[in-house]
Coordinates of C-alpha atoms in Angstrom, one line a residue:
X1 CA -35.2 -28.8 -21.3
X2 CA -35.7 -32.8 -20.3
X3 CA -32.0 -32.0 -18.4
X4 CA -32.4 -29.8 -16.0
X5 CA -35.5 -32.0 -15.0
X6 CA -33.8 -35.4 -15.5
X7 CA -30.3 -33.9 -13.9
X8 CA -31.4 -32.8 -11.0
X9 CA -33.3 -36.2 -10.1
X10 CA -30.4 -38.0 -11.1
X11 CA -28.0 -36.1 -8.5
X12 CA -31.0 -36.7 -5.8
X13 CA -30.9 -40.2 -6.3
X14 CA -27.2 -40.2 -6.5
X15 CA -27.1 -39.0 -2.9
X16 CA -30.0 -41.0 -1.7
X17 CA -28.2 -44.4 -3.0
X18 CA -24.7 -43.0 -1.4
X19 CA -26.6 -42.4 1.9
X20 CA -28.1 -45.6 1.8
X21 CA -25.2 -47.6 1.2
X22 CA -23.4 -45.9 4.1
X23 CA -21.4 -43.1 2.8
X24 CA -17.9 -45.4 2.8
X25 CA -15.2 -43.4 0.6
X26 CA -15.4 -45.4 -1.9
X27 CA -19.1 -44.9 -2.9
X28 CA -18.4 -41.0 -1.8
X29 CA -16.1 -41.1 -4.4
X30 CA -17.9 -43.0 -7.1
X31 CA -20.6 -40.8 -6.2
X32 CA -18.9 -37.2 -6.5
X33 CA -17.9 -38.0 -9.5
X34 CA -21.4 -39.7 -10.9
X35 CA -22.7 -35.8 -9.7
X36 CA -19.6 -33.7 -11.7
X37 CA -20.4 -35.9 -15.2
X38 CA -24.2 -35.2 -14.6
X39 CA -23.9 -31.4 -13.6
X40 CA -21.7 -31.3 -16.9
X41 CA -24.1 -32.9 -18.7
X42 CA -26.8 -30.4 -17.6
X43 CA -24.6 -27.1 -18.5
X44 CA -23.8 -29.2 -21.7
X45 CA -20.1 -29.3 -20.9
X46 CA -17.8 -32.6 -21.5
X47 CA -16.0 -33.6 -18.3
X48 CA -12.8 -34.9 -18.0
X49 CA -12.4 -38.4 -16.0
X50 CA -9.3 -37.5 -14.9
X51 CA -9.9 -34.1 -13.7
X52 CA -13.1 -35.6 -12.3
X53 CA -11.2 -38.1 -9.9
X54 CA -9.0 -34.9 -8.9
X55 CA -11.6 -32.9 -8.4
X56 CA -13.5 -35.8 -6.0
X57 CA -9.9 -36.0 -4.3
X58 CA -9.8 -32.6 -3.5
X59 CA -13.4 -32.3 -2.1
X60 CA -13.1 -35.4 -0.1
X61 CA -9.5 -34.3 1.7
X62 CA -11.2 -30.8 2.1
X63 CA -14.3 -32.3 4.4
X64 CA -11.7 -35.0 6.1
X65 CA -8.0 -34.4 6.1
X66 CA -7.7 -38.0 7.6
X67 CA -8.9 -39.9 5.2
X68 CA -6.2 -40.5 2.4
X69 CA -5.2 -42.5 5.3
X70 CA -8.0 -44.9 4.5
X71 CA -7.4 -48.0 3.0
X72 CA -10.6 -48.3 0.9
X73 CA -10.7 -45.1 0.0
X74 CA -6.9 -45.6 -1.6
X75 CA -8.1 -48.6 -3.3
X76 CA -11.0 -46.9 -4.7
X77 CA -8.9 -44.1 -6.4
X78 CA -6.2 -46.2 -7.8
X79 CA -8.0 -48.7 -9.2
X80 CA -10.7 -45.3 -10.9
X81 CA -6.7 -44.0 -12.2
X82 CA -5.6 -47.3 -13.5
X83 CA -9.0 -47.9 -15.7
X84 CA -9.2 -43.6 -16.6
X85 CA -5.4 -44.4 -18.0
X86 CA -5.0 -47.7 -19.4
X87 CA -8.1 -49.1 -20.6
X88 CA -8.7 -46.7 -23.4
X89 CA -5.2 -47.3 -24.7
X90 CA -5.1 -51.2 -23.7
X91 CA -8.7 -51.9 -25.3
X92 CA -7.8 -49.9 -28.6
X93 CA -4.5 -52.1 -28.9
X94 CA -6.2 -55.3 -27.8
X95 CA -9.3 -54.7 -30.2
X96 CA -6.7 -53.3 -33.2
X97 CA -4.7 -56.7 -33.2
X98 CA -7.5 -59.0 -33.0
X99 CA -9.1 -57.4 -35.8
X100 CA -13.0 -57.6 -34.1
X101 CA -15.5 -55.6 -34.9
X102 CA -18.7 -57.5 -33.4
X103 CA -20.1 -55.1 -30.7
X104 CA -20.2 -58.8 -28.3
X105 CA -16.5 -59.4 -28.7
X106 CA -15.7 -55.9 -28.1
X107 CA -17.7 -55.5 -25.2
X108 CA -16.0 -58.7 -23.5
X109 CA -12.8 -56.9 -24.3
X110 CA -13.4 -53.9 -23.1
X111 CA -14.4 -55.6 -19.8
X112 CA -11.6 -57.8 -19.7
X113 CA -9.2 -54.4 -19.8
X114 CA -11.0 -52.7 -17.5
X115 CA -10.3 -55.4 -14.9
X116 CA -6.6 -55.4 -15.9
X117 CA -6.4 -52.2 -15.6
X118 CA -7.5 -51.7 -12.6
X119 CA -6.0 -54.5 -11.1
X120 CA -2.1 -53.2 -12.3
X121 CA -2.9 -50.1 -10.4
X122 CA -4.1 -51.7 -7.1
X123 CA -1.7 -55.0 -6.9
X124 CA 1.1 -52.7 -5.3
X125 CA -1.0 -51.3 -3.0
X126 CA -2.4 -54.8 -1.8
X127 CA 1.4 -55.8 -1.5
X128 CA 2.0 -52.4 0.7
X129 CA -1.2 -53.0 2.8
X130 CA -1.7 -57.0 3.3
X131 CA 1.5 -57.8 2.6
X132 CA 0.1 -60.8 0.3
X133 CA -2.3 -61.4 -2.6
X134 CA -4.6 -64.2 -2.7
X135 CA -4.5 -67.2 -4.5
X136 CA -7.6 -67.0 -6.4
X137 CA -6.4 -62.9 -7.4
X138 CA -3.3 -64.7 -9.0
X139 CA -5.4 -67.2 -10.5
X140 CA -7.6 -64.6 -12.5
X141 CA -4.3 -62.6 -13.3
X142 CA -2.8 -65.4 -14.6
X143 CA -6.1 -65.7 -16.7
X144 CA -5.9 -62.0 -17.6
X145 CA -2.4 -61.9 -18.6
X146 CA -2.9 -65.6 -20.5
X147 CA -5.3 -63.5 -22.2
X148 CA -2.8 -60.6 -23.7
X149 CA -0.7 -63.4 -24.5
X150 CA -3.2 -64.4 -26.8
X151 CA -3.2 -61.3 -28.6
X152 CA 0.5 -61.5 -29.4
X153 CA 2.0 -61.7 -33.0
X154 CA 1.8 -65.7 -32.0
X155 CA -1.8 -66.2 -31.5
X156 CA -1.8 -64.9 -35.3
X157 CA 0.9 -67.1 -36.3
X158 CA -0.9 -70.5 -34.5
X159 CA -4.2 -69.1 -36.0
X160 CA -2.8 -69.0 -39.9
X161 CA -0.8 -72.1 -39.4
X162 CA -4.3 -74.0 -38.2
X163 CA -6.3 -72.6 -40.4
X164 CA -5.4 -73.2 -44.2
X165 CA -8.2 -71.0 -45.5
X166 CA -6.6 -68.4 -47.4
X167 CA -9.6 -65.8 -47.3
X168 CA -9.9 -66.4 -43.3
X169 CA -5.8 -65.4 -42.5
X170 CA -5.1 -63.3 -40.1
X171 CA -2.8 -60.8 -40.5
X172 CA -1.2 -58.1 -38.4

């Protein structure tokens, strides 16, 4: 019953905070699809990310034809695809071979392939617009990918070889 009090609100303030901000197509779309999960949520049906973002897609190219042509907007959705496809996968993987189970560690992880999933998903499309990527974007990449590195089968082999405490190995 709390739902389709709480719901409703929600979706008013949703569109208050999208006005308020502007109505750019990248808070449209963030918006749009905050309003599908909550209308789910009050019929008591799952939604789908994925068919979310479509869904979004569709609605915004219905009210203006013109604006896949918006840079932002392109952005936007690529970057939602690129963390709806690879973070679930990337983050089980990453959080499988390090073995963690602290809800802290995870939670940095899970942040940490978020932002590298969006960013493989937007990098080509900063390349097509800009033509370049900025230094400080390659930095954190560099980070980022330092990071996966550190996840390989020879983090685990450094790791062991450091640390001669039988009970504390790491294995894969």
């Amino acid at each position: 019953r709390k739902r389709y009090v709480y719901c409703p609100l929600t979706i008013l303030f949703v569109l208050f905070y999208m006005v308020m901000t502007g109505l750019s197509f990248s808070i449209i779309r963030s918006g749009i699809m905050m309003i599908i999960i909550v209308v789910g949520i009050m019929i008591r049906e799952e939604s789908d990310p994925l068919n979310s973002l479509g869904i979004t897609g569709l609605i915004i190219v219905l009210f203006n034809p013109y604006s896949p042509g918006d840079t932002g907007l392109l952005l936007s959705f690529s970057a939602t695809l690129g963390i709806i496809l690879i973070t679930p996968h990337l983050s089980r993987y990453v959080i499988s071979k390090l073995k963690f189970s602290n809800g802290i560690i995870v939670f940095i992880i899970n942040i940490i392939t978020v932002s590298i999933s969006a960013s493989i998903f937007t990098i080509p499309l900063l390349i097509i617009f800009f033509h370049n990527i900025s230094s400080p974007y390659l930095l954190l990449m560099l980070f980022y990918f330092t990071f996966l590195l550190l996840i390989s089968d020879k983090f685990f082999y450094f790791y062991n070889l450091y640390n001669k405490n039988p009970d504390t190995q790491l294995t894969i």
